[in-house]
Coordinates of C-alpha atoms in Angstrom, one line a residue:
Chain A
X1 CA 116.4 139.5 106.5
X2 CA 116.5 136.6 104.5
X3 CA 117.7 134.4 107.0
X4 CA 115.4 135.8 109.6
X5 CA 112.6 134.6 107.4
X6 CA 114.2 131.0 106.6
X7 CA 114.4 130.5 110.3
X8 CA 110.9 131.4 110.7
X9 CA 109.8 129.1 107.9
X10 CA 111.6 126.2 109.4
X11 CA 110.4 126.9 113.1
X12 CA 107.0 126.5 111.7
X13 CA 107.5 123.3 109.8
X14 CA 109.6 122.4 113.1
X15 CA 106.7 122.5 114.5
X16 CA 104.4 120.6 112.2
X17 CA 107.1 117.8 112.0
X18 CA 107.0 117.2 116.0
X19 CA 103.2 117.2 116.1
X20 CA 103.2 114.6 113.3
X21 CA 105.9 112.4 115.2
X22 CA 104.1 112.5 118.3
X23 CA 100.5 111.9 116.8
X24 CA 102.0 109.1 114.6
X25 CA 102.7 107.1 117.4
X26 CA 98.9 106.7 118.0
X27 CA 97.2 107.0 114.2
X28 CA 100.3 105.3 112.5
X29 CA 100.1 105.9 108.8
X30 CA 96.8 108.3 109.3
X31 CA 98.4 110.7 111.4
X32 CA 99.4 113.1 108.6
X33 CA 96.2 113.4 107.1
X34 CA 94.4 113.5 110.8
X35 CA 96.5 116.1 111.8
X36 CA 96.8 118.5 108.7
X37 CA 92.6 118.1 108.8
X38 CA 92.8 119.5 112.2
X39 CA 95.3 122.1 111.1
X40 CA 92.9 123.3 107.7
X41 CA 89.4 123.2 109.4
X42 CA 89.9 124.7 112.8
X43 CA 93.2 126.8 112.3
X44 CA 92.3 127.7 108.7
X45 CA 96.1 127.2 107.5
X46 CA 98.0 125.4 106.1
X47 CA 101.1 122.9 107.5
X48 CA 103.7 125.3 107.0
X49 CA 102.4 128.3 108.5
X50 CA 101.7 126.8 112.1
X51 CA 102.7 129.5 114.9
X52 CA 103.8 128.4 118.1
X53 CA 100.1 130.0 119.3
X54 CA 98.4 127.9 117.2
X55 CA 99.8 124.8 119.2
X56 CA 97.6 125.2 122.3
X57 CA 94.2 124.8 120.0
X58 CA 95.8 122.2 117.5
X59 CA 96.3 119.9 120.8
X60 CA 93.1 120.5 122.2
X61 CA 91.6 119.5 118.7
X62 CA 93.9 116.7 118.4
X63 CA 92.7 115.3 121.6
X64 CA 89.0 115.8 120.7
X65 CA 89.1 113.5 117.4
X66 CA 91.3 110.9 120.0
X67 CA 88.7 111.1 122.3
X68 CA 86.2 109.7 119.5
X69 CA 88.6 107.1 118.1
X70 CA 89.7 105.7 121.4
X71 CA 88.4 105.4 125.2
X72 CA 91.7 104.5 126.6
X73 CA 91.4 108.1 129.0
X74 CA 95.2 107.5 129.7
X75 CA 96.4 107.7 126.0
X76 CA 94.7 110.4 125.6
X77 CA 95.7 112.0 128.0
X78 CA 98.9 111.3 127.3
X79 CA 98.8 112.5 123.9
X80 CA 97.4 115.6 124.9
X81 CA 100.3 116.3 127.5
X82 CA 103.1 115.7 124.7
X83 CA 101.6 118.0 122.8
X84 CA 101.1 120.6 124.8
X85 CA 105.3 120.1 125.5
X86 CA 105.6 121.3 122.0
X87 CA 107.6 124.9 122.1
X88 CA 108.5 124.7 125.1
X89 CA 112.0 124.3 125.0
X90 CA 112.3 127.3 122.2
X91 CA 114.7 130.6 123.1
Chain B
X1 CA 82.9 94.0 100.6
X2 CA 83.7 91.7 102.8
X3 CA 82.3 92.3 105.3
X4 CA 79.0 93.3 103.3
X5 CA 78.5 89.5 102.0
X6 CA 79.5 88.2 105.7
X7 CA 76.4 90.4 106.8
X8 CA 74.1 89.1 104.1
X9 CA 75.4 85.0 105.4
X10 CA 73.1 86.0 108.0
X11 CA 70.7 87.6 106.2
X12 CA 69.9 85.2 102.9
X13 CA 69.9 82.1 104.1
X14 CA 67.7 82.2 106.9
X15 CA 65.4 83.9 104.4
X16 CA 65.6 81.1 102.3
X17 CA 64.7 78.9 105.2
X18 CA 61.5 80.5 105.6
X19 CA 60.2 78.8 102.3
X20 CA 60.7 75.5 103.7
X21 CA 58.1 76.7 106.5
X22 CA 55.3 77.2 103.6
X23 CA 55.4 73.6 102.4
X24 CA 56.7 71.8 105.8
X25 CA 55.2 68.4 104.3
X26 CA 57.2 68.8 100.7
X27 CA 59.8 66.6 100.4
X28 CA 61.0 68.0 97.2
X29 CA 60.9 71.9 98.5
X30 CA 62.7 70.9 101.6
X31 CA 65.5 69.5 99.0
X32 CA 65.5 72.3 97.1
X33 CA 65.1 74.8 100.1
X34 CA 68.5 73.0 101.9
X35 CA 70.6 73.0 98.7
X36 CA 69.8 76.2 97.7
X37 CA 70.8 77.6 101.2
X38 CA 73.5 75.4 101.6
X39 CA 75.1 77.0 98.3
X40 CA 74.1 80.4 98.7
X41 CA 76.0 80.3 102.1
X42 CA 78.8 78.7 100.4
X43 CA 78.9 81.6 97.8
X44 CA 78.7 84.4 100.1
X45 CA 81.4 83.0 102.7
X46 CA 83.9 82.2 99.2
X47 CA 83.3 86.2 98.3
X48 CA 83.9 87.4 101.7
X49 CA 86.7 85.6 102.9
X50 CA 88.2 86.2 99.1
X51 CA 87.7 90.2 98.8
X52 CA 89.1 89.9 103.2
X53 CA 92.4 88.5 101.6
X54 CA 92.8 90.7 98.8
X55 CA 92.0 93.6 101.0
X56 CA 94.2 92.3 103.5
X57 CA 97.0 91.6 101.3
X58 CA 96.5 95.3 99.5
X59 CA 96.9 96.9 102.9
X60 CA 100.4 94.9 103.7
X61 CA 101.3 96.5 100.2
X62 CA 100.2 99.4 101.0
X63 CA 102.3 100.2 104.2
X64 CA 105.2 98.6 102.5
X65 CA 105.1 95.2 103.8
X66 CA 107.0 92.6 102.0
X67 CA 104.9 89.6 101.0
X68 CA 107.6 87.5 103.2
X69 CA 106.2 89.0 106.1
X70 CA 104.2 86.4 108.4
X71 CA 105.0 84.0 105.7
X72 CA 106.1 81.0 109.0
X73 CA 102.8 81.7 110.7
X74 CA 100.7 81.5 107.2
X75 CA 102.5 78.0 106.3
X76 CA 101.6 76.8 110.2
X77 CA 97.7 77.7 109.5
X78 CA 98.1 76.2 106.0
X79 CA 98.8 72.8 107.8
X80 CA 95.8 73.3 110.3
X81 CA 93.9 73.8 108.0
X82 CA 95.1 71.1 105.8
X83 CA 94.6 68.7 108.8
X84 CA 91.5 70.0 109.8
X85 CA 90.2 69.0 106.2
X86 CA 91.2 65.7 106.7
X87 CA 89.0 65.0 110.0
X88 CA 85.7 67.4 107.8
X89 CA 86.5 64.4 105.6
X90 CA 86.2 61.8 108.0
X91 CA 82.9 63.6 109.6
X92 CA 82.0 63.8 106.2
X93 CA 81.9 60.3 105.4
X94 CA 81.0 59.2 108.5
X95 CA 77.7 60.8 108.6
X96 CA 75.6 58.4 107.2
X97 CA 72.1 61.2 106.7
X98 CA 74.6 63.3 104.1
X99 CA 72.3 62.4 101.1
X100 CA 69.3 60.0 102.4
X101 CA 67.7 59.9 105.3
X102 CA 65.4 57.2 106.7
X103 CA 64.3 58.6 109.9
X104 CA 61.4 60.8 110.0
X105 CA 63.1 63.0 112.8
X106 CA 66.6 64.0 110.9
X107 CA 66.6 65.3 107.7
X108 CA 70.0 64.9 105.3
X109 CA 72.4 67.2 106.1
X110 CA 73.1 68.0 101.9
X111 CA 70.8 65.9 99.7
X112 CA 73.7 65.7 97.4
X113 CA 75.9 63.0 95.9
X114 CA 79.0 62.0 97.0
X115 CA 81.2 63.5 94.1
X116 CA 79.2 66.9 94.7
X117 CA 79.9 67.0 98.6
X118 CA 83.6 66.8 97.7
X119 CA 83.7 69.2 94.9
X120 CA 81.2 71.8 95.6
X121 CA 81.1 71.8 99.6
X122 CA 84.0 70.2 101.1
X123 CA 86.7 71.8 99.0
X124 CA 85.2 75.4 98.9
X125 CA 85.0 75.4 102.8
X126 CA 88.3 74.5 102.9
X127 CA 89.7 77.4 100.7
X128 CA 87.1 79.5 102.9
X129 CA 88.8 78.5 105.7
X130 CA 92.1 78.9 104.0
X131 CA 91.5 82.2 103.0
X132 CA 89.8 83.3 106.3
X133 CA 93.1 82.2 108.4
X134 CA 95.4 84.0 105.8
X135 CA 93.5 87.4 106.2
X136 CA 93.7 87.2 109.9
X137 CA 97.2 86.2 110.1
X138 CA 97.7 89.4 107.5
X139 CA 96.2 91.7 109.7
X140 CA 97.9 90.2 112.6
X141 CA 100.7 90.7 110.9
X142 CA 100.2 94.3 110.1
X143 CA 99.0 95.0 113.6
X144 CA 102.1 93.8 115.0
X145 CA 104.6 96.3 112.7
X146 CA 102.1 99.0 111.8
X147 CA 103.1 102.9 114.1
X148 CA 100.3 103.6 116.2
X149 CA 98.7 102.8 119.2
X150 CA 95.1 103.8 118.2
X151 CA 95.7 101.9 114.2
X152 CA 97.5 98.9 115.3
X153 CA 94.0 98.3 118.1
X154 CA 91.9 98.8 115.3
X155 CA 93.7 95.9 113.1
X156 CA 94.1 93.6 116.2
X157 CA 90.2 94.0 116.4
X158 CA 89.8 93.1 112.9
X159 CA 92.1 89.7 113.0
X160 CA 90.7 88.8 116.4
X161 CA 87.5 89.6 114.4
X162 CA 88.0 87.4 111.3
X163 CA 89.1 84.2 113.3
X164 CA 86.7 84.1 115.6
X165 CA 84.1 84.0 112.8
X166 CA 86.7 81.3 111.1
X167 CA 87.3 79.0 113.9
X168 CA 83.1 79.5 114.5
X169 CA 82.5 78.5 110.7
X170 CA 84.9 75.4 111.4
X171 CA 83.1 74.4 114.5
X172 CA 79.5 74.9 112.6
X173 CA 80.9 72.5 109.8
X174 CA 81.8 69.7 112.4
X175 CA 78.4 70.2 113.9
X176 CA 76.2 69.9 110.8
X177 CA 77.7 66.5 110.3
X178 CA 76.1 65.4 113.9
X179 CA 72.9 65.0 112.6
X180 CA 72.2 62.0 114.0
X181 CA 73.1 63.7 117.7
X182 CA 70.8 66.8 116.8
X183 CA 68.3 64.5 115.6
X184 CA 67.5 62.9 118.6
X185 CA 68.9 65.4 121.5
X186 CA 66.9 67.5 124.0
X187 CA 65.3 70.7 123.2
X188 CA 67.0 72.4 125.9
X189 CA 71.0 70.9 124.9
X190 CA 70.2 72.1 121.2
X191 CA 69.1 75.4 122.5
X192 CA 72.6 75.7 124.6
X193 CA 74.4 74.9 121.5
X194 CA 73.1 77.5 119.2
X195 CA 73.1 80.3 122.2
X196 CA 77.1 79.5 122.6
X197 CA 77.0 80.1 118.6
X198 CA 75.1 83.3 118.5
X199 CA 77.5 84.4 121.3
X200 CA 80.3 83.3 119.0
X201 CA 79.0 85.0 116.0
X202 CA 78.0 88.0 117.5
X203 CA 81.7 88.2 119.3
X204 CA 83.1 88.1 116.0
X205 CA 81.2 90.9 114.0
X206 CA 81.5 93.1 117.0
X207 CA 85.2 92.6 116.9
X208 CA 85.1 93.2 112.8
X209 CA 82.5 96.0 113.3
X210 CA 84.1 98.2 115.6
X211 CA 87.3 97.9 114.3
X212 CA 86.0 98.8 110.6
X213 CA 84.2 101.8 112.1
X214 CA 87.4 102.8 113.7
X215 CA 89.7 102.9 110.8
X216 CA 86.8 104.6 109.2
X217 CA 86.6 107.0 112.0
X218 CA 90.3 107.6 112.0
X219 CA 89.9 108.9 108.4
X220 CA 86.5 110.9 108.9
X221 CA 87.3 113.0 112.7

């Protein structure tokens, strides 16, 4: 049981961790606070409790505040798509 | 802050200028008027460029960044610099309406002394310019090793931004010593001039601006 739940604890902050590598390499240094302001005001969470589910709407919402910061369509885009990749190679 | 007092370099002196329009057959208010603006400028442009390094130097601290960093490209603008005094010394020197002027269509360029030119205008733009080159060359610097697509844009912006309004403040310095030129040019060729520095100007805030509001923005979405 206990392991069950250690493996779901570090799934989620697997989770968190890959969306803050692949947002980092467009807000740097700001990506952690960009991200875990997405993740409190439109998921209502916190870092640690992201669900696989809650991807989908974190990389829409990601892509919305890059779509004020930046018009470069293709990074966006881009960012969008790597995101969205997230999970998808989980059993 | 910085960029606050490079705002208000447009602002204040050209308000300041307007007083000169009330009395425009005073000799002694059109002294007064020029060296009053001439120092205010000064001022403002010493603040700005000063509180652009600091903040430029606490950001490199900030991600980390060794002092070292950049250090070859800072010592190559010190030597610009440091030759680009030399000929604002020669212009200087050479431009005989500095303090007096005889001729009814050019007005001096300072109405100071020698030994206050040197001390109060010609060494202060020089650490301006000083300053100005290390805060780009800072945030170039960062720009180049900072993660980030988006963040290292928005720091190119700002060190595009702060030497373009550097090398313009250089140029502007070399032109205020052609008084003689201005003096007795066309309308229409002093006209060109000052569009080609608006331009400039206006290049370089927009640069600085957007690149402000974006790291702001990156903090605020």
């Amino acid at each position: 049981m206990r392991s069950a739940i250690n493996y779901i604890r570090s799934r989620r902050m697997h989770y968190y961790e890959q969306i803050l590598t692949i947002t980092k390499d467009y807000l740097g240094p700001a990506a952690g606070r960009f991200v875990d302001r997405q993740i409190h005001s439109h998921l209502h969470k916190s870092p640690n409790a992201l669900d696989k589910d809650d991807i989908r709407v974190l990389a829409i919402r990601i892509r919305s505040g890059l779509m004020v910061l930046t018009n470069n369509e293709t990074v966006v885009r881009e960012a969008f798509q790597r995101l969205n990749t997230i999970g998808d190679t989980d059993a | 802050m910085g960029l606050l007092m490079l705002c208000l370099v447009l602002i204040i002196p050209s308000f300041i200028n307007l007083v000169a329009n009330y009395f425009p057959h005073s000799g002694p208010v059109e002294k007064y008027v020029t060296i009053t603006r001439t120092y205010t400028t000064i001022v403002l442009y010493l603040l700005a460029f000063w509180h652009l390094l600091q903040s430029s130097r606490t950001i490199r601290t900030a991600f980390g960044m060794e002092q070292t960093v950049g250090w070859r490209l800072r010592l190559w603008l010190g030597v610009v610099v440091f030759l680009l005094a030399i000929a604002y010394a020669w212009a200087i020197f050479h431009n005989q309406f500095r303090t007096f002027s005889n001729d009814p269509l050019i007005k001096p360029t300072y109405f100071l002394p020698d030994w206050l030119i040197v001390s109060t205008i010609f060494l202060p733009y020089v650490l301006v310019w000083l300053w100005g080159a290390w805060a780009a060359s800072n945030m170039h610097a960062i720009a180049a090793r900072v993660q980030g697509s988006i963040y290292k844009r928005a720091f190119r912006s700002v060190a595009h931004g702060i030497a373009t309004i550097v090398t313009l403040l250089v140029g502007l310095q070399f032109l205020s010593q052609a008084s003689t030129v201005f003096g007795h040019a066309s309308l229409k060729g002093v006209l060109l001039i000052l569009y080609i520095l608006i331009i400039g100007i206006a290049a370089g805030y927009l640069f600085l601006a957007r690149a402000a509001k974006q790291l702001a923005s990156i903090e605020e979405v």
